[in-house]
Amino acid sequence: MIFIAVKFTALVAERDNWLPRLEGFTVATRSEPGNVFFDWSYSVENPNEFVLLEAFADAAAGEAHVNSDHFKAAIETMSEMVAEVPEIINVEVEGTGWSRMAEVTPRNR
């Protein structure tokens, strides 16, 4: 599985526009056959910093994603809204999605 984490720092004026302007990209990516997950969040320390966690089944699925029209359009849109070059982690990992965390389990109440 290809796992990718990206930190985007939006321009202050674009913070509230970030998710709405990228909604079509998000929906299209989640519909890709090789997409495992594609989830946005933002930093509690810097509300202008958006974090994208995404995964693809394999390298071919990742390649199809970056060659898609919706990816290319999103790159243009994000380039207009970022305050700096995004930071990224892109790694290949074993597995097919999220695993369960062994250290934390719900307590019966």
mmCIF file of N, CA and C in Angstrom:
data_model
loop_
_atom_site.group_PDB
_atom_site.id
_atom_site.type_symbol
_atom_site.label_atom_id
_atom_site.label_comp_id
_atom_site.label_asym_id
_atom_site.label_seq_id
_atom_site.Cartn_x
_atom_site.Cartn_y
_atom_site.Cartn_z
ATOM 1 N N MET A 1 0.859 -1.174 0.000
ATOM 2 C CA MET A 1 0.000 0.000 0.000
ATOM 3 C C MET A 1 0.900 1.231 0.000
ATOM 4 N N ILE A 2 0.511 2.242 -0.758
ATOM 5 C CA ILE A 2 1.218 3.521 -0.763
ATOM 6 C C ILE A 2 0.507 4.428 0.239
ATOM 7 N N PHE A 3 1.239 4.908 1.249
ATOM 8 C CA PHE A 3 0.694 5.808 2.268
ATOM 9 C C PHE A 3 1.327 7.172 2.094
ATOM 10 N N ILE A 4 0.476 8.208 2.078
ATOM 11 C CA ILE A 4 0.942 9.576 1.860
ATOM 12 C C ILE A 4 0.329 10.483 2.916
ATOM 13 N N ALA A 5 1.172 11.312 3.514
ATOM 14 C CA ALA A 5 0.716 12.352 4.441
ATOM 15 C C ALA A 5 1.272 13.671 3.924
ATOM 16 N N VAL A 6 0.394 14.663 3.773
ATOM 17 C CA VAL A 6 0.817 15.965 3.249
ATOM 18 C C VAL A 6 0.302 17.069 4.163
ATOM 19 N N LYS A 7 1.181 18.020 4.487
ATOM 20 C CA LYS A 7 0.786 19.214 5.246
ATOM 21 C C LYS A 7 0.770 20.402 4.287
ATOM 22 N N PHE A 8 -0.387 21.049 4.186
ATOM 23 C CA PHE A 8 -0.561 22.236 3.342
ATOM 24 C C PHE A 8 -0.830 23.430 4.255
ATOM 25 N N THR A 9 -0.087 24.496 4.106
ATOM 26 C CA THR A 9 -0.380 25.724 4.834
ATOM 27 C C THR A 9 -1.097 26.665 3.878
ATOM 28 N N ALA A 10 -2.370 26.902 4.151
ATOM 29 C CA ALA A 10 -3.185 27.766 3.292
ATOM 30 C C ALA A 10 -2.919 29.228 3.605
ATOM 31 N N LEU A 11 -3.056 30.053 2.596
ATOM 32 C CA LEU A 11 -3.063 31.498 2.836
ATOM 33 C C LEU A 11 -4.208 31.801 3.803
ATOM 34 N N VAL A 12 -4.012 32.745 4.690
ATOM 35 C CA VAL A 12 -5.041 33.080 5.675
ATOM 36 C C VAL A 12 -6.373 33.366 4.982
ATOM 37 N N ALA A 13 -6.336 34.103 3.890
ATOM 38 C CA ALA A 13 -7.564 34.461 3.173
ATOM 39 C C ALA A 13 -8.231 33.256 2.513
ATOM 40 N N GLU A 14 -7.507 32.154 2.358
ATOM 41 C CA GLU A 14 -8.048 30.965 1.688
ATOM 42 C C GLU A 14 -8.447 29.855 2.654
ATOM 43 N N ARG A 15 -8.209 30.027 3.931
ATOM 44 C CA ARG A 15 -8.468 28.981 4.918
ATOM 45 C C ARG A 15 -9.896 28.439 4.818
ATOM 46 N N ASP A 16 -10.877 29.314 4.798
ATOM 47 C CA ASP A 16 -12.273 28.869 4.758
ATOM 48 C C ASP A 16 -12.698 28.350 3.384
ATOM 49 N N ASN A 17 -11.889 28.603 2.367
ATOM 50 C CA ASN A 17 -12.194 28.137 1.013
ATOM 51 C C ASN A 17 -11.562 26.789 0.697
ATOM 52 N N TRP A 18 -10.596 26.366 1.526
ATOM 53 C CA TRP A 18 -9.786 25.187 1.206
ATOM 54 C C TRP A 18 -10.640 23.951 0.914
ATOM 55 N N LEU A 19 -11.397 23.511 1.879
ATOM 56 C CA LEU A 19 -12.181 22.286 1.693
ATOM 57 C C LEU A 19 -13.276 22.428 0.638
ATOM 58 N N PRO A 20 -14.033 23.533 0.617
ATOM 59 C CA PRO A 20 -15.046 23.659 -0.444
ATOM 60 C C PRO A 20 -14.460 23.643 -1.860
ATOM 61 N N ARG A 21 -13.326 24.310 -2.047
ATOM 62 C CA ARG A 21 -12.734 24.356 -3.388
ATOM 63 C C ARG A 21 -12.134 23.009 -3.799
ATOM 64 N N LEU A 22 -11.822 22.164 -2.821
ATOM 65 C CA LEU A 22 -11.225 20.871 -3.128
ATOM 66 C C LEU A 22 -12.209 19.710 -2.975
ATOM 67 N N GLU A 23 -13.482 20.031 -2.787
ATOM 68 C CA GLU A 23 -14.486 18.982 -2.599
ATOM 69 C C GLU A 23 -14.586 18.053 -3.808
ATOM 70 N N GLY A 24 -14.597 18.604 -5.014
ATOM 71 C CA GLY A 24 -14.673 17.767 -6.216
ATOM 72 C C GLY A 24 -13.473 16.840 -6.338
ATOM 73 N N PHE A 25 -12.298 17.341 -6.018
ATOM 74 C CA PHE A 25 -11.073 16.545 -6.019
ATOM 75 C C PHE A 25 -11.176 15.409 -5.000
ATOM 76 N N THR A 26 -11.672 15.739 -3.821
ATOM 77 C CA THR A 26 -11.814 14.745 -2.761
ATOM 78 C C THR A 26 -12.777 13.639 -3.184
ATOM 79 N N VAL A 27 -13.935 14.020 -3.694
ATOM 80 C CA VAL A 27 -14.941 13.043 -4.120
ATOM 81 C C VAL A 27 -14.395 12.173 -5.256
ATOM 82 N N ALA A 28 -13.758 12.799 -6.227
ATOM 83 C CA ALA A 28 -13.222 12.045 -7.365
ATOM 84 C C ALA A 28 -12.128 11.078 -6.926
ATOM 85 N N THR A 29 -11.253 11.518 -6.025
ATOM 86 C CA THR A 29 -10.176 10.650 -5.556
ATOM 87 C C THR A 29 -10.732 9.471 -4.772
ATOM 88 N N ARG A 30 -11.696 9.724 -3.912
ATOM 89 C CA ARG A 30 -12.296 8.635 -3.132
ATOM 90 C C ARG A 30 -12.996 7.616 -4.026
ATOM 91 N N SER A 31 -13.368 8.026 -5.232
ATOM 92 C CA SER A 31 -14.038 7.126 -6.177
ATOM 93 C C SER A 31 -13.069 6.328 -7.035
ATOM 94 N N GLU A 32 -11.791 6.628 -6.970
ATOM 95 C CA GLU A 32 -10.807 5.891 -7.761
ATOM 96 C C GLU A 32 -10.756 4.435 -7.298
ATOM 97 N N PRO A 33 -10.667 3.483 -8.227
ATOM 98 C CA PRO A 33 -10.657 2.069 -7.854
ATOM 99 C C PRO A 33 -9.550 1.697 -6.866
ATOM 100 N N GLY A 34 -8.377 2.305 -6.970
ATOM 101 C CA GLY A 34 -7.255 1.953 -6.099
ATOM 102 C C GLY A 34 -7.128 2.786 -4.849
ATOM 103 N N ASN A 35 -8.079 3.686 -4.594
ATOM 104 C CA ASN A 35 -7.998 4.512 -3.391
ATOM 105 C C ASN A 35 -8.429 3.711 -2.174
ATOM 106 N N VAL A 36 -7.629 3.760 -1.114
ATOM 107 C CA VAL A 36 -7.944 3.084 0.139
ATOM 108 C C VAL A 36 -8.615 4.063 1.091
ATOM 109 N N PHE A 37 -8.045 5.255 1.231
ATOM 110 C CA PHE A 37 -8.677 6.333 1.985
ATOM 111 C C PHE A 37 -8.085 7.661 1.555
ATOM 112 N N PHE A 38 -8.813 8.730 1.853
ATOM 113 C CA PHE A 38 -8.422 10.091 1.464
ATOM 114 C C PHE A 38 -9.123 11.019 2.448
ATOM 115 N N ASP A 39 -8.409 11.424 3.503
ATOM 116 C CA ASP A 39 -9.021 12.142 4.618
ATOM 117 C C ASP A 39 -8.305 13.448 4.938
ATOM 118 N N TRP A 40 -9.084 14.522 4.998
ATOM 119 C CA TRP A 40 -8.580 15.842 5.364
ATOM 120 C C TRP A 40 -8.799 16.106 6.848
ATOM 121 N N SER A 41 -7.890 16.836 7.450
ATOM 122 C CA SER A 41 -8.066 17.386 8.795
ATOM 123 C C SER A 41 -7.249 18.674 8.837
ATOM 124 N N TYR A 42 -7.310 19.362 9.967
ATOM 125 C CA TYR A 42 -6.448 20.531 10.104
ATOM 126 C C TYR A 42 -5.802 20.536 11.465
ATOM 127 N N SER A 43 -4.702 21.233 11.563
ATOM 128 C CA SER A 43 -3.915 21.284 12.786
ATOM 129 C C SER A 43 -4.647 22.074 13.870
ATOM 130 N N VAL A 44 -4.633 21.563 15.092
ATOM 131 C CA VAL A 44 -5.221 22.314 16.207
ATOM 132 C C VAL A 44 -4.293 23.435 16.648
ATOM 133 N N GLU A 45 -3.023 23.365 16.270
ATOM 134 C CA GLU A 45 -2.066 24.412 16.605
ATOM 135 C C GLU A 45 -2.022 25.516 15.559
ATOM 136 N N ASN A 46 -2.314 25.179 14.323
ATOM 137 C CA ASN A 46 -2.304 26.151 13.233
ATOM 138 C C ASN A 46 -3.513 25.868 12.340
ATOM 139 N N PRO A 47 -4.621 26.562 12.546
ATOM 140 C CA PRO A 47 -5.832 26.263 11.774
ATOM 141 C C PRO A 47 -5.700 26.512 10.271
ATOM 142 N N ASN A 48 -4.612 27.155 9.838
ATOM 143 C CA ASN A 48 -4.380 27.337 8.402
ATOM 144 C C ASN A 48 -3.632 26.157 7.791
ATOM 145 N N GLU A 49 -3.246 25.182 8.622
ATOM 146 C CA GLU A 49 -2.527 24.012 8.136
ATOM 147 C C GLU A 49 -3.487 22.836 7.993
ATOM 148 N N PHE A 50 -3.654 22.380 6.766
ATOM 149 C CA PHE A 50 -4.491 21.227 6.478
ATOM 150 C C PHE A 50 -3.596 20.000 6.320
ATOM 151 N N VAL A 51 -4.060 18.877 6.825
ATOM 152 C CA VAL A 51 -3.313 17.630 6.740
ATOM 153 C C VAL A 51 -4.140 16.640 5.936
ATOM 154 N N LEU A 52 -3.538 16.068 4.936
ATOM 155 C CA LEU A 52 -4.181 15.076 4.088
ATOM 156 C C LEU A 52 -3.514 13.731 4.331
ATOM 157 N N LEU A 53 -4.299 12.742 4.740
ATOM 158 C CA LEU A 53 -3.833 11.364 4.842
ATOM 159 C C LEU A 53 -4.506 10.589 3.728
ATOM 160 N N GLU A 54 -3.702 9.948 2.903
ATOM 161 C CA GLU A 54 -4.261 9.215 1.778
ATOM 162 C C GLU A 54 -3.483 7.922 1.563
ATOM 163 N N ALA A 55 -4.157 6.947 0.996
ATOM 164 C CA ALA A 55 -3.498 5.687 0.687
ATOM 165 C C ALA A 55 -4.080 5.114 -0.597
ATOM 166 N N PHE A 56 -3.213 4.413 -1.309
ATOM 167 C CA PHE A 56 -3.593 3.756 -2.555
ATOM 168 C C PHE A 56 -3.144 2.308 -2.496
ATOM 169 N N ALA A 57 -3.875 1.437 -3.132
ATOM 170 C CA ALA A 57 -3.647 -0.009 -3.043
ATOM 171 C C ALA A 57 -2.230 -0.407 -3.438
ATOM 172 N N ASP A 58 -1.683 0.275 -4.438
ATOM 173 C CA ASP A 58 -0.348 -0.081 -4.920
ATOM 174 C C ASP A 58 0.199 1.073 -5.755
ATOM 175 N N ALA A 59 1.415 0.892 -6.250
ATOM 176 C CA ALA A 59 2.061 1.953 -7.030
ATOM 177 C C ALA A 59 1.273 2.301 -8.283
ATOM 178 N N ALA A 60 0.659 1.308 -8.921
ATOM 179 C CA ALA A 60 -0.126 1.575 -10.128
ATOM 180 C C ALA A 60 -1.322 2.472 -9.812
ATOM 181 N N ALA A 61 -1.968 2.243 -8.681
ATOM 182 C CA ALA A 61 -3.099 3.084 -8.280
ATOM 183 C C ALA A 61 -2.631 4.499 -7.968
ATOM 184 N N GLY A 62 -1.485 4.625 -7.336
ATOM 185 C CA GLY A 62 -0.929 5.951 -7.062
ATOM 186 C C GLY A 62 -0.577 6.689 -8.342
ATOM 187 N N GLU A 63 -0.027 5.961 -9.304
ATOM 188 C CA GLU A 63 0.318 6.562 -10.592
ATOM 189 C C GLU A 63 -0.938 7.003 -11.343
ATOM 190 N N ALA A 64 -1.968 6.182 -11.314
ATOM 191 C CA ALA A 64 -3.228 6.555 -11.960
ATOM 192 C C ALA A 64 -3.795 7.822 -11.320
ATOM 193 N N HIS A 65 -3.660 7.930 -10.005
ATOM 194 C CA HIS A 65 -4.147 9.116 -9.295
ATOM 195 C C HIS A 65 -3.434 10.383 -9.772
ATOM 196 N N VAL A 66 -2.098 10.366 -9.764
ATOM 197 C CA VAL A 66 -1.364 11.582 -10.137
ATOM 198 C C VAL A 66 -1.484 11.912 -11.621
ATOM 199 N N ASN A 67 -1.918 10.966 -12.433
ATOM 200 C CA ASN A 67 -2.122 11.229 -13.857
ATOM 201 C C ASN A 67 -3.565 11.586 -14.198
ATOM 202 N N SER A 68 -4.435 11.614 -13.176
ATOM 203 C CA SER A 68 -5.850 11.914 -13.421
ATOM 204 C C SER A 68 -6.066 13.409 -13.666
ATOM 205 N N ASP A 69 -7.120 13.713 -14.390
ATOM 206 C CA ASP A 69 -7.459 15.115 -14.647
ATOM 207 C C ASP A 69 -7.812 15.842 -13.353
ATOM 208 N N HIS A 70 -8.506 15.158 -12.417
ATOM 209 C CA HIS A 70 -8.878 15.831 -11.169
ATOM 210 C C HIS A 70 -7.658 16.132 -10.307
ATOM 211 N N PHE A 71 -6.625 15.297 -10.349
ATOM 212 C CA PHE A 71 -5.387 15.596 -9.625
ATOM 213 C C PHE A 71 -4.715 16.831 -10.222
ATOM 214 N N LYS A 72 -4.603 16.858 -11.533
ATOM 215 C CA LYS A 72 -3.942 17.989 -12.204
ATOM 216 C C LYS A 72 -4.686 19.291 -11.932
ATOM 217 N N ALA A 73 -6.003 19.259 -11.949
ATOM 218 C CA ALA A 73 -6.796 20.462 -11.649
ATOM 219 C C ALA A 73 -6.609 20.877 -10.196
ATOM 220 N N ALA A 74 -6.563 19.906 -9.291
ATOM 221 C CA ALA A 74 -6.390 20.222 -7.864
ATOM 222 C C ALA A 74 -5.027 20.840 -7.594
ATOM 223 N N ILE A 75 -3.999 20.383 -8.288
ATOM 224 C CA ILE A 75 -2.664 20.965 -8.121
ATOM 225 C C ILE A 75 -2.695 22.445 -8.477
ATOM 226 N N GLU A 76 -3.392 22.786 -9.540
ATOM 227 C CA GLU A 76 -3.524 24.195 -9.926
ATOM 228 C C GLU A 76 -4.270 24.986 -8.851
ATOM 229 N N THR A 77 -5.360 24.440 -8.365
ATOM 230 C CA THR A 77 -6.164 25.111 -7.337
ATOM 231 C C THR A 77 -5.365 25.292 -6.053
ATOM 232 N N MET A 78 -4.722 24.222 -5.586
ATOM 233 C CA MET A 78 -3.947 24.308 -4.346
ATOM 234 C C MET A 78 -2.778 25.274 -4.475
ATOM 235 N N SER A 79 -2.175 25.324 -5.647
ATOM 236 C CA SER A 79 -1.050 26.240 -5.865
ATOM 237 C C SER A 79 -1.472 27.699 -5.709
ATOM 238 N N GLU A 80 -2.729 27.988 -5.984
ATOM 239 C CA GLU A 80 -3.257 29.349 -5.798
ATOM 240 C C GLU A 80 -3.549 29.656 -4.327
ATOM 241 N N MET A 81 -3.703 28.622 -3.506
ATOM 242 C CA MET A 81 -4.160 28.815 -2.132
ATOM 243 C C MET A 81 -3.112 28.583 -1.053
ATOM 244 N N VAL A 82 -1.945 28.027 -1.406
ATOM 245 C CA VAL A 82 -0.943 27.726 -0.386
ATOM 246 C C VAL A 82 -0.045 28.919 -0.095
ATOM 247 N N ALA A 83 0.398 28.986 1.161
ATOM 248 C CA ALA A 83 1.317 30.041 1.594
ATOM 249 C C ALA A 83 2.773 29.610 1.437
ATOM 250 N N GLU A 84 2.999 28.296 1.353
ATOM 251 C CA GLU A 84 4.358 27.764 1.214
ATOM 252 C C GLU A 84 4.288 26.389 0.571
ATOM 253 N N VAL A 85 5.444 25.859 0.199
ATOM 254 C CA VAL A 85 5.505 24.538 -0.414
ATOM 255 C C VAL A 85 5.082 23.496 0.628
ATOM 256 N N PRO A 86 4.146 22.606 0.286
ATOM 257 C CA PRO A 86 3.694 21.582 1.235
ATOM 258 C C PRO A 86 4.814 20.614 1.621
ATOM 259 N N GLU A 87 4.648 20.011 2.790
ATOM 260 C CA GLU A 87 5.552 18.955 3.265
ATOM 261 C C GLU A 87 4.849 17.619 3.030
ATOM 262 N N ILE A 88 5.617 16.584 2.649
ATOM 263 C CA ILE A 88 5.006 15.308 2.301
ATOM 264 C C ILE A 88 5.826 14.134 2.821
ATOM 265 N N ILE A 89 5.129 13.085 3.195
ATOM 266 C CA ILE A 89 5.724 11.773 3.459
ATOM 267 C C ILE A 89 5.016 10.820 2.510
ATOM 268 N N ASN A 90 5.782 10.058 1.749
ATOM 269 C CA ASN A 90 5.231 9.126 0.767
ATOM 270 C C ASN A 90 6.012 7.830 0.909
ATOM 271 N N VAL A 91 5.359 6.796 1.440
ATOM 272 C CA VAL A 91 6.051 5.532 1.690
ATOM 273 C C VAL A 91 5.192 4.351 1.260
ATOM 274 N N GLU A 92 5.860 3.252 0.973
ATOM 275 C CA GLU A 92 5.155 2.005 0.714
ATOM 276 C C GLU A 92 5.172 1.198 2.002
ATOM 277 N N VAL A 93 4.009 0.713 2.417
ATOM 278 C CA VAL A 93 3.894 -0.032 3.668
ATOM 279 C C VAL A 93 3.143 -1.341 3.431
ATOM 280 N N GLU A 94 3.357 -2.286 4.314
ATOM 281 C CA GLU A 94 2.616 -3.544 4.263
ATOM 282 C C GLU A 94 1.171 -3.285 4.663
ATOM 283 N N GLY A 95 0.268 -4.072 4.168
ATOM 284 C CA GLY A 95 -1.120 -3.976 4.577
ATOM 285 C C GLY A 95 -2.024 -3.440 3.495
ATOM 286 N N THR A 96 -3.312 -3.372 3.840
ATOM 287 C CA THR A 96 -4.318 -2.932 2.885
ATOM 288 C C THR A 96 -5.181 -1.807 3.444
ATOM 289 N N GLY A 97 -4.792 -1.262 4.577
ATOM 290 C CA GLY A 97 -5.562 -0.183 5.194
ATOM 291 C C GLY A 97 -5.164 -0.014 6.641
ATOM 292 N N TRP A 98 -6.051 0.609 7.397
ATOM 293 C CA TRP A 98 -5.793 0.857 8.811
ATOM 294 C C TRP A 98 -5.768 -0.456 9.584
ATOM 295 N N SER A 99 -4.880 -0.543 10.576
ATOM 296 C CA SER A 99 -4.832 -1.671 11.508
ATOM 297 C C SER A 99 -5.374 -1.200 12.852
ATOM 298 N N ARG A 100 -5.640 -2.122 13.737
ATOM 299 C CA ARG A 100 -6.107 -1.790 15.081
ATOM 300 C C ARG A 100 -4.914 -1.492 15.979
ATOM 301 N N MET A 101 -5.036 -0.471 16.828
ATOM 302 C CA MET A 101 -3.992 -0.126 17.784
ATOM 303 C C MET A 101 -4.103 -1.060 18.996
ATOM 304 N N ALA A 102 -3.017 -1.735 19.341
ATOM 305 C CA ALA A 102 -3.047 -2.723 20.418
ATOM 306 C C ALA A 102 -3.054 -2.096 21.816
ATOM 307 N N GLU A 103 -2.511 -0.898 21.952
ATOM 308 C CA GLU A 103 -2.315 -0.313 23.282
ATOM 309 C C GLU A 103 -3.562 0.319 23.878
ATOM 310 N N VAL A 104 -4.518 0.673 23.065
ATOM 311 C CA VAL A 104 -5.720 1.354 23.584
ATOM 312 C C VAL A 104 -6.947 0.534 23.224
ATOM 313 N N THR A 105 -7.726 0.214 24.230
ATOM 314 C CA THR A 105 -8.996 -0.482 24.016
ATOM 315 C C THR A 105 -10.066 0.179 24.879
ATOM 316 N N PRO A 106 -11.313 0.152 24.455
ATOM 317 C CA PRO A 106 -12.377 0.740 25.265
ATOM 318 C C PRO A 106 -12.520 0.021 26.606
ATOM 319 N N ARG A 107 -12.801 0.769 27.639
ATOM 320 C CA ARG A 107 -13.062 0.188 28.960
ATOM 321 C C ARG A 107 -14.556 0.055 29.159
ATOM 322 N N ASN A 108 -14.951 -1.026 29.769
ATOM 323 C CA ASN A 108 -16.368 -1.197 30.116
ATOM 324 C C ASN A 108 -16.718 -0.234 31.235
ATOM 325 N N ARG A 109 -17.837 0.413 31.106
ATOM 326 C CA ARG A 109 -18.264 1.368 32.153
ATOM 327 C C ARG A 109 -19.569 0.934 32.737
#
